[in-house]
């Protein structure tokens, strides 16, 4: 509607500015760029000098790199030498024999499968509890949201110190004070990944609490009142009103949590730096492998193949979840 | 018969109060678990080193000390790191706001061929994690010679797909008549942005700016790849570096960690409502 130009407003615009109305020939040019001072002309100008640069940057930064990445994954591109050769499926074939990649892939899947249900279910539970017109809601929001809003590196370092080996770390101290044996939180390969997942859930839970809480608040109160008048218990209200209406948001939250967990990097990186180097390779994940191969060893082609796997696996997860949660 | 309704009303109210207390206690306990690691870090940072490795740790320091904080400037230039983070988040946010308003306005109010396809492309890129395409991004800035520079660190953060989409959704509801009136008054399209779009969408724009600020402040993988010398480190990278070098100095590490947390905590406490709203409605996805 806006771009439909009424001749009247053309005239008035140009005469407002005191610019002489040129007798533009009725041709391609005038239809394309409009008369000087006309709305269409202004819009074309705006598209050209403001919108086109933004969209060009968008394409260059957000779209082209993905195609480029897929292309790179079929080459032997390296940071150590210039020029790259097409090597076909060689990088992908190598992935199948790379035990470190297979471990990273397995760890990433484990990370997603454990952490996503945890953040969604706990987040939903706490949001449902908080949505009862509490007096100190703002205070609780701060408590739950602080770990999320603080950047990952400092909180990961705090947790690393809590997980510190021997009696120094708080986690072991707490275990011992209730009579349980000490645990090698960051050195025992069986436990380390779970230690990282605990930290990850703690860090990100607040986000899901807030997303679900905002969703719950947007459900009209009359719906709940009506159900209660009809004799529904608060459990039934949750089950038959809150949860079904929250369904789209739960779908969004699950997809978002999956993508975030697929690409987890910072926590794993911080946790694997320093004392327990052997555990570092044990808890490696896909994003960590991309960093290692690409930026530590400089194998851009091979790292691109790992990134392509991450990309495709993320897309697959989205499709599966969309199908599963969006059936009706 | 007339007493009956009163009894029915009283009973649930009585039970309700107990439920409420229990609810508050559960939430408080859960909230304290959430906050405890952070409190523990703050307390540790004020303890002398003998107390930190003590076998019977206590939450509050027995003797309070600032020694862990005093030595920070000798070990790593955190003021510089802070300044770098400020520049990166600031410049990125200016670009993101300008770009998102422009593109959001065009997607909402212009009609041209290919518009919907482009918008769909913007939405599709929201869900793709940046971690998966850091390699081509790095090759780009490597070509420009931007490795270890502000330009290199800022480069991939100047476009925010979420911002474009979110502002498009917001600007769609600005009445066309307002825009037409501004044009008739002689506003150029930039004038329309300034006099109509900015005032009517200010809270959406603020949400985008804040979310982008928090997102860029917490970036890790990208600056880790691009920044190679201390004078380009952000607070996150600087802290990581400090932590690696002084691994056994728990007190110093905790003090540096607390210093790194402070700016964002202050920012959060000031803009809490807007941050929570913005993050819940935009999805807090920086890319």
Coordinates of N, CA and C in Angstrom, one line a residue, chain A residues 48-240:
Chain A
X48 N 18.5 1.8 -2.4 CA 19.8 1.7 -2.9 C 20.9 2.1 -1.9
X49 N 20.7 3.2 -1.2 CA 21.8 3.7 -0.4 C 21.8 3.1 1.1
X50 N 20.6 2.6 1.5 CA 20.5 2.1 2.9 C 20.3 0.6 3.0
X51 N 19.2 0.2 2.2 CA 18.8 -1.2 2.4 C 19.8 -2.2 1.7
X52 N 20.2 -1.8 0.5 CA 21.1 -2.7 -0.3 C 22.4 -3.0 0.5
X53 N 23.1 -2.0 1.0 CA 24.3 -2.3 1.8 C 24.0 -3.2 3.0
X54 N 22.9 -3.0 3.7 CA 22.6 -3.9 4.8 C 22.4 -5.3 4.4
X55 N 21.6 -5.4 3.3 CA 21.3 -6.8 2.8 C 22.6 -7.4 2.2
X56 N 23.4 -6.6 1.6 CA 24.7 -7.1 1.1 C 25.5 -7.7 2.2
X57 N 25.6 -6.9 3.3 CA 26.4 -7.3 4.5 C 25.8 -8.6 5.1
X58 N 24.5 -8.6 5.1 CA 23.8 -9.8 5.6 C 24.2 -11.0 4.8
X59 N 24.1 -10.9 3.5 CA 24.5 -12.0 2.6 C 25.9 -12.4 2.8
X60 N 26.8 -11.4 2.9 CA 28.2 -11.7 3.0 C 28.6 -12.3 4.3
X61 N 27.9 -11.9 5.4 CA 28.3 -12.4 6.7 C 27.5 -13.6 7.1
X62 N 26.2 -13.7 6.7 CA 25.4 -14.8 7.3 C 25.0 -15.9 6.3
X63 N 25.0 -15.6 5.0 CA 24.5 -16.6 4.0 C 25.7 -17.2 3.2
X64 N 26.5 -16.3 2.6 CA 27.6 -16.9 1.8 C 28.5 -17.8 2.5
X65 N 28.9 -17.4 3.8 CA 29.8 -18.3 4.5 C 29.3 -19.8 4.6
X66 N 28.0 -20.0 4.6 CA 27.5 -21.3 4.8 C 27.8 -22.2 3.5
X67 N 27.5 -21.5 2.4 CA 27.8 -22.2 1.1 C 29.3 -22.4 0.9
X68 N 30.1 -21.4 1.3 CA 31.5 -21.4 1.2 C 32.1 -22.5 2.1
X69 N 31.5 -22.7 3.3 CA 31.9 -23.7 4.2 C 31.7 -25.1 3.6
X70 N 30.6 -25.3 3.0 CA 30.3 -26.6 2.4 C 31.3 -26.8 1.2
X71 N 31.6 -25.8 0.5 CA 32.6 -25.9 -0.6 C 34.0 -26.3 0.0
X72 N 34.4 -25.5 1.1 CA 35.7 -25.8 1.7 C 35.9 -27.2 2.2
X73 N 34.8 -27.8 2.6 CA 34.9 -29.1 3.1 C 35.3 -30.2 2.1
X74 N 35.2 -29.8 0.8 CA 35.7 -30.7 -0.2 C 37.1 -30.4 -0.7
X75 N 37.8 -29.5 0.0 CA 39.2 -29.1 -0.4 C 40.2 -29.4 0.7
X76 N 41.4 -29.3 0.4 CA 42.5 -29.5 1.4 C 43.0 -28.1 1.9
X77 N 42.2 -27.1 1.9 CA 42.5 -25.7 2.3 C 43.3 -25.8 3.6
X78 N 44.3 -24.9 3.7 CA 45.1 -24.9 5.0 C 45.6 -23.5 5.3
X79 N 45.7 -23.2 6.5 CA 46.2 -21.9 6.9 C 47.7 -21.8 6.6
X80 N 48.4 -22.9 6.5 CA 49.8 -22.9 6.4 C 50.3 -22.6 5.0
X81 N 49.5 -22.9 4.0 CA 49.9 -22.6 2.7 C 48.8 -22.0 1.9
X82 N 49.1 -21.3 0.8 CA 48.0 -20.7 0.1 C 47.6 -21.7 -1.0
X83 N 46.4 -21.4 -1.5 CA 45.9 -22.3 -2.6 C 45.3 -23.6 -2.0
X84 N 44.2 -24.1 -2.6 CA 43.6 -25.3 -2.1 C 43.2 -26.2 -3.3
X85 N 43.2 -27.5 -3.1 CA 42.9 -28.4 -4.1 C 41.6 -29.1 -3.8
X86 N 40.8 -29.4 -4.8 CA 39.6 -30.2 -4.6 C 40.0 -31.7 -4.3
X87 N 39.5 -32.2 -3.2 CA 39.8 -33.5 -2.8 C 38.6 -34.5 -2.7
X88 N 37.5 -34.0 -3.2 CA 36.3 -34.9 -3.2 C 35.9 -35.2 -1.8
X89 N 35.5 -36.4 -1.6 CA 35.0 -36.8 -0.2 C 36.1 -37.2 0.8
X90 N 37.3 -36.9 0.4 CA 38.4 -37.3 1.2 C 38.3 -36.9 2.7
X91 N 37.9 -35.6 2.9 CA 37.8 -35.2 4.3 C 36.7 -36.0 5.1
X92 N 35.6 -36.2 4.4 CA 34.5 -36.9 5.0 C 34.9 -38.4 5.3
X93 N 35.7 -39.0 4.4 CA 36.1 -40.3 4.6 C 37.1 -40.4 5.8
X94 N 37.9 -39.4 5.9 CA 38.8 -39.3 7.0 C 38.1 -39.2 8.4
X95 N 37.0 -38.5 8.4 CA 36.2 -38.3 9.6 C 35.8 -39.7 10.2
X96 N 35.5 -40.6 9.3 CA 35.0 -41.9 9.8 C 36.1 -42.7 10.5
X97 N 37.4 -42.4 10.2 CA 38.5 -43.1 10.9 C 39.1 -42.3 12.0
X98 N 38.6 -41.1 12.2 CA 39.2 -40.2 13.2 C 38.5 -40.5 14.6
X99 N 39.2 -41.2 15.5 CA 38.6 -41.5 16.8 C 38.3 -40.3 17.6
X100 N 39.1 -39.2 17.5 CA 38.8 -38.0 18.2 C 37.5 -37.4 17.7
X101 N 37.3 -37.4 16.4 CA 36.1 -36.8 15.9 C 34.9 -37.7 16.4
X102 N 35.0 -39.0 16.3 CA 33.9 -39.9 16.7 C 33.6 -39.6 18.2
X103 N 34.6 -39.5 19.0 CA 34.4 -39.2 20.4 C 33.7 -37.9 20.6
X104 N 34.1 -36.8 19.8 CA 33.5 -35.5 19.9 C 32.0 -35.6 19.5
X105 N 31.8 -36.3 18.4 CA 30.4 -36.4 17.9 C 29.5 -37.1 19.0
X106 N 30.1 -38.2 19.6 CA 29.3 -38.9 20.6 C 29.1 -38.0 21.8
X107 N 30.1 -37.3 22.2 CA 29.9 -36.4 23.4 C 28.9 -35.3 23.1
X108 N 28.9 -34.8 21.9 CA 28.0 -33.7 21.5 C 26.5 -34.3 21.6
X109 N 26.3 -35.5 21.1 CA 25.0 -36.1 21.1 C 24.6 -36.3 22.5
X110 N 25.5 -36.8 23.3 CA 25.2 -37.1 24.8 C 24.8 -35.7 25.4
X111 N 25.6 -34.7 25.1 CA 25.3 -33.4 25.7 C 23.9 -32.9 25.3
X112 N 23.6 -33.1 24.1 CA 22.2 -32.6 23.6 C 21.1 -33.4 24.3
X113 N 21.3 -34.8 24.3 CA 20.2 -35.6 24.7 C 20.0 -35.5 26.2
X114 N 21.1 -35.2 27.0 CA 20.9 -35.0 28.4 C 20.5 -33.6 28.8
X115 N 21.2 -32.6 28.2 CA 21.0 -31.2 28.7 C 19.7 -30.6 28.2
X116 N 19.2 -30.9 27.0 CA 18.0 -30.3 26.5 C 16.8 -30.6 27.3
X117 N 16.5 -32.0 27.5 CA 15.3 -32.2 28.4 C 15.4 -31.6 29.8
X118 N 16.7 -31.6 30.3 CA 16.8 -31.0 31.7 C 16.5 -29.5 31.7
X119 N 17.0 -28.7 30.8 CA 16.7 -27.3 30.8 C 15.3 -27.0 30.5
X120 N 14.7 -27.8 29.6 CA 13.3 -27.6 29.3 C 12.3 -28.0 30.4
X121 N 12.5 -29.1 31.0 CA 11.6 -29.6 32.0 C 11.8 -28.8 33.3
X122 N 13.1 -28.6 33.7 CA 13.3 -27.8 34.9 C 12.8 -26.3 34.7
X123 N 13.1 -25.8 33.5 CA 12.7 -24.4 33.2 C 11.2 -24.3 33.3
X124 N 10.5 -25.3 32.7 CA 9.0 -25.2 32.7 C 8.5 -25.3 34.1
X125 N 9.1 -26.2 34.9 CA 8.6 -26.5 36.3 C 8.8 -25.2 37.1
X126 N 9.9 -24.6 37.0 CA 10.2 -23.3 37.8 C 9.3 -22.2 37.4
X127 N 9.1 -22.1 36.0 CA 8.2 -21.1 35.5 C 6.8 -21.3 36.0
X128 N 6.3 -22.5 36.0 CA 5.0 -22.8 36.5 C 4.8 -22.4 38.0
X129 N 5.9 -22.7 38.8 CA 5.9 -22.3 40.2 C 5.9 -20.8 40.3
X130 N 6.6 -20.1 39.5 CA 6.8 -18.7 39.6 C 5.6 -17.9 39.1
X131 N 4.8 -18.6 38.3 CA 3.6 -17.9 37.7 C 2.4 -17.9 38.7
X132 N 2.6 -17.7 40.0 CA 1.5 -17.8 40.9 C 1.3 -16.5 41.7
X133 N 1.6 -15.4 41.0 CA 1.5 -14.1 41.6 C 2.3 -14.0 42.9
X134 N 3.5 -14.3 42.9 CA 4.4 -14.3 44.1 C 4.8 -12.8 44.4
X135 N 5.0 -12.6 45.7 CA 5.4 -11.2 46.1 C 6.8 -10.9 45.6
X136 N 7.7 -11.9 45.7 CA 9.1 -11.7 45.5 C 9.5 -12.1 44.1
X137 N 8.6 -12.0 43.1 CA 8.9 -12.6 41.8 C 10.2 -12.0 41.2
X138 N 10.3 -10.7 41.3 CA 11.4 -10.0 40.8 C 12.7 -10.5 41.3
X139 N 12.7 -10.7 42.6 CA 13.9 -11.2 43.3 C 14.3 -12.6 42.8
X140 N 13.3 -13.5 42.7 CA 13.6 -14.8 42.1 C 14.1 -14.7 40.7
X141 N 13.5 -13.8 39.9 CA 14.0 -13.7 38.6 C 15.5 -13.3 38.5
X142 N 15.9 -12.5 39.4 CA 17.3 -12.1 39.5 C 18.1 -13.3 39.8
X143 N 17.7 -14.1 40.8 CA 18.5 -15.3 41.2 C 18.6 -16.3 40.1
X144 N 17.6 -16.5 39.4 CA 17.6 -17.5 38.3 C 18.3 -17.0 37.1
X145 N 18.2 -15.7 36.8 CA 18.7 -15.1 35.6 C 20.2 -14.8 35.6
X146 N 20.7 -14.5 36.8 CA 22.1 -14.0 36.9 C 23.1 -15.0 36.2
X147 N 23.0 -16.3 36.5 CA 24.0 -17.2 35.9 C 23.9 -17.1 34.4
X148 N 22.7 -16.9 33.8 CA 22.6 -16.8 32.4 C 23.2 -15.6 31.8
X149 N 22.9 -14.4 32.5 CA 23.3 -13.2 31.9 C 24.9 -13.0 32.0
X150 N 25.5 -13.5 33.0 CA 26.9 -13.4 33.2 C 27.6 -14.3 32.1
X151 N 28.7 -13.7 31.5 CA 29.3 -14.5 30.4 C 29.8 -15.8 30.9
X152 N 30.0 -16.7 29.9 CA 30.4 -18.1 30.2 C 31.7 -18.2 30.9
X153 N 32.7 -17.5 30.4 CA 34.1 -17.7 30.9 C 34.2 -17.6 32.4
X154 N 33.8 -16.4 33.0 CA 33.9 -16.3 34.4 C 33.1 -17.4 35.2
X155 N 31.9 -17.7 34.8 CA 31.2 -18.8 35.6 C 31.8 -20.1 35.4
X156 N 32.3 -20.4 34.2 CA 33.0 -21.7 34.0 C 34.2 -21.8 34.9
X157 N 34.9 -20.7 35.0 CA 36.1 -20.7 35.9 C 35.7 -20.9 37.4
X158 N 34.6 -20.3 37.8 CA 34.1 -20.6 39.1 C 33.8 -22.0 39.3
X159 N 33.1 -22.6 38.4 CA 32.8 -24.1 38.5 C 34.0 -24.9 38.5
X160 N 35.0 -24.5 37.7 CA 36.2 -25.3 37.7 C 36.9 -25.3 39.0
X161 N 36.8 -24.2 39.7 CA 37.3 -24.1 41.1 C 36.5 -24.9 42.0
X162 N 35.2 -25.0 41.8 CA 34.3 -25.8 42.7 C 34.6 -27.3 42.4
X163 N 34.9 -27.6 41.2 CA 35.3 -29.0 40.8 C 36.7 -29.4 41.1
X164 N 37.5 -28.5 41.7 CA 38.9 -28.7 41.8 C 39.2 -30.0 42.5
X165 N 40.3 -30.6 42.1 CA 40.6 -32.0 42.6 C 41.0 -32.0 44.1
X166 N 41.0 -33.2 44.7 CA 41.3 -33.3 46.1 C 40.3 -32.7 47.0
X167 N 40.8 -32.2 48.1 CA 39.9 -31.6 49.1 C 39.7 -30.1 48.8
X168 N 40.4 -29.5 47.9 CA 40.3 -28.1 47.7 C 39.0 -27.7 47.1
X169 N 38.4 -28.5 46.2 CA 37.2 -28.1 45.6 C 36.0 -28.3 46.5
X170 N 35.0 -27.4 46.3 CA 33.8 -27.4 47.1 C 32.9 -28.6 46.9
X171 N 32.9 -29.1 45.6 CA 32.0 -30.2 45.3 C 32.5 -31.5 46.0
X172 N 33.8 -31.7 46.1 CA 34.3 -32.8 46.8 C 34.1 -32.7 48.3
X173 N 34.3 -31.4 48.8 CA 34.1 -31.2 50.2 C 32.7 -31.5 50.6
X174 N 31.7 -31.1 49.8 CA 30.3 -31.4 50.1 C 30.0 -32.9 50.1
X175 N 30.6 -33.6 49.1 CA 30.5 -35.1 49.0 C 31.0 -35.7 50.3
X176 N 32.2 -35.3 50.7 CA 32.8 -35.9 51.9 C 32.1 -35.6 53.1
X177 N 31.5 -34.4 53.2 CA 30.8 -34.0 54.4 C 29.5 -34.8 54.6
X178 N 29.0 -35.4 53.5 CA 27.8 -36.2 53.7 C 28.2 -37.7 53.6
X179 N 29.5 -38.0 53.7 CA 30.0 -39.3 53.9 C 30.2 -40.1 52.5
X180 N 30.2 -39.3 51.4 CA 30.4 -40.0 50.1 C 31.9 -39.9 49.7
X181 N 32.4 -40.8 48.9 CA 33.8 -40.7 48.4 C 34.0 -39.5 47.5
X182 N 35.3 -39.1 47.4 CA 35.6 -38.0 46.5 C 35.5 -38.5 45.1
X183 N 35.4 -37.5 44.2 CA 35.2 -37.8 42.8 C 36.2 -37.0 42.0
X184 N 36.7 -37.6 40.9 CA 37.6 -36.8 40.0 C 36.7 -36.0 39.0
X185 N 36.1 -34.9 39.4 CA 35.1 -34.2 38.6 C 35.7 -33.9 37.2
X186 N 36.9 -33.5 37.2 CA 37.5 -33.0 35.9 C 38.6 -34.0 35.4
X187 N 38.7 -35.1 36.0 CA 39.8 -36.0 35.6 C 39.2 -37.4 35.2
X188 N 38.1 -37.8 35.8 CA 37.6 -39.1 35.5 C 36.7 -39.0 34.3
X189 N 37.1 -39.7 33.2 CA 36.4 -39.5 31.9 C 34.9 -39.8 32.0
X190 N 34.6 -40.7 32.9 CA 33.1 -41.1 33.0 C 32.3 -40.0 33.6
X191 N 33.0 -39.2 34.4 CA 32.2 -38.2 35.2 C 32.3 -36.8 34.5
X192 N 33.5 -36.5 33.9 CA 33.7 -35.1 33.4 C 32.6 -34.6 32.6
X193 N 32.1 -35.3 31.6 CA 31.1 -34.8 30.7 C 29.8 -34.4 31.5
X194 N 29.5 -35.3 32.5 CA 28.3 -34.9 33.4 C 28.6 -33.7 34.2
X195 N 29.8 -33.6 34.7 CA 30.2 -32.4 35.5 C 29.9 -31.1 34.6
X196 N 30.3 -31.2 33.3 CA 30.2 -30.1 32.4 C 28.7 -29.9 32.2
X197 N 27.9 -30.9 32.0 CA 26.5 -30.8 31.7 C 25.8 -30.1 32.9
X198 N 26.2 -30.5 34.2 CA 25.5 -29.9 35.3 C 25.8 -28.4 35.3
X199 N 27.0 -28.0 35.0 CA 27.3 -26.6 35.0 C 26.5 -25.9 33.8
X200 N 26.4 -26.6 32.7 CA 25.7 -26.0 31.6 C 24.2 -25.8 31.9
X201 N 23.6 -26.8 32.5 CA 22.2 -26.6 32.9 C 22.0 -25.5 33.9
X202 N 22.9 -25.5 34.9 CA 22.9 -24.4 35.9 C 23.0 -23.0 35.2
X203 N 23.9 -22.9 34.2 CA 24.1 -21.6 33.6 C 22.9 -21.2 32.7
X204 N 22.3 -22.1 32.0 CA 21.3 -21.7 31.0 C 19.9 -21.8 31.5
X205 N 19.6 -22.5 32.6 CA 18.3 -22.7 33.1 C 17.5 -21.4 33.1
X206 N 18.1 -20.3 33.6 CA 17.3 -19.1 33.8 C 16.7 -18.5 32.6
X207 N 17.4 -18.8 31.4 CA 16.8 -18.3 30.2 C 15.5 -19.0 29.9
X208 N 15.4 -20.3 30.1 CA 14.2 -21.0 29.8 C 13.1 -20.7 30.8
X209 N 13.5 -20.5 32.1 CA 12.5 -20.0 33.1 C 11.8 -18.7 32.6
X210 N 12.7 -17.8 32.1 CA 12.1 -16.5 31.7 C 11.3 -16.6 30.5
X211 N 11.7 -17.4 29.5 CA 10.9 -17.5 28.3 C 9.6 -18.1 28.6
X212 N 9.6 -19.2 29.4 CA 8.3 -19.8 29.7 C 7.4 -19.0 30.6
X213 N 8.1 -18.2 31.5 CA 7.3 -17.4 32.4 C 6.6 -16.3 31.6
X214 N 7.3 -15.7 30.6 CA 6.7 -14.6 29.8 C 5.5 -15.3 29.0
X215 N 5.7 -16.5 28.5 CA 4.7 -17.2 27.8 C 3.5 -17.4 28.7
X216 N 3.7 -17.9 29.9 CA 2.6 -18.2 30.8 C 1.8 -16.9 31.1
X217 N 2.5 -15.8 31.3 CA 1.9 -14.5 31.6 C 1.0 -14.0 30.5
X218 N 1.3 -14.5 29.2 CA 0.5 -14.0 28.1 C -0.8 -14.8 28.0
X219 N -0.9 -15.9 28.7 CA -2.2 -16.6 28.7 C -3.2 -15.8 29.5
X220 N -4.4 -15.5 28.9 CA -5.4 -14.7 29.6 C -5.8 -15.3 30.9
X221 N -5.9 -14.5 31.9 CA -6.3 -15.0 33.2 C -7.7 -15.6 33.2
X222 N -8.6 -15.0 32.3 CA -10.0 -15.5 32.3 C -10.1 -17.0 32.0
X223 N -9.1 -17.5 31.2 CA -9.2 -18.9 30.9 C -9.0 -19.7 32.2
X224 N -8.1 -19.3 33.0 CA -7.8 -20.1 34.2 C -9.0 -19.9 35.2
X225 N -9.5 -18.7 35.3 CA -10.7 -18.4 36.2 C -11.8 -19.3 35.8
X226 N -12.1 -19.3 34.4 CA -13.2 -20.1 34.0 C -13.1 -21.5 34.3
X227 N -11.9 -22.1 34.2 CA -11.6 -23.5 34.5 C -11.8 -23.7 36.0
X228 N -11.4 -22.8 36.8 CA -11.5 -23.0 38.2 C -13.0 -22.9 38.7
X229 N -13.7 -22.0 38.0 CA -15.1 -21.9 38.3 C -15.8 -23.2 38.0
X230 N -15.3 -23.9 36.9 CA -15.9 -25.2 36.6 C -15.4 -26.3 37.5
X231 N -14.5 -26.0 38.4 CA -14.1 -26.9 39.4 C -12.8 -27.6 39.1
X232 N -11.9 -27.0 38.2 CA -10.6 -27.6 37.9 C -9.7 -27.3 39.0
X233 N -8.8 -28.3 39.4 CA -7.8 -28.1 40.4 C -6.6 -27.4 39.7
X234 N -5.7 -26.9 40.5 CA -4.5 -26.2 39.9 C -3.7 -27.1 39.0
X235 N -3.7 -28.4 39.4 CA -3.0 -29.3 38.5 C -3.7 -29.5 37.2
X236 N -5.0 -29.5 37.2 CA -5.7 -29.6 35.9 C -5.6 -28.4 35.1
X237 N -5.6 -27.2 35.8 CA -5.4 -26.0 35.0 C -4.0 -26.0 34.3
X238 N -3.0 -26.5 35.0 CA -1.7 -26.6 34.4 C -1.7 -27.5 33.2
X239 N -2.4 -28.7 33.4 CA -2.3 -29.7 32.4 C -3.2 -29.4 31.2
X240 N -4.4 -28.8 31.4 CA -5.3 -28.7 30.3 C -5.3 -27.3 29.7

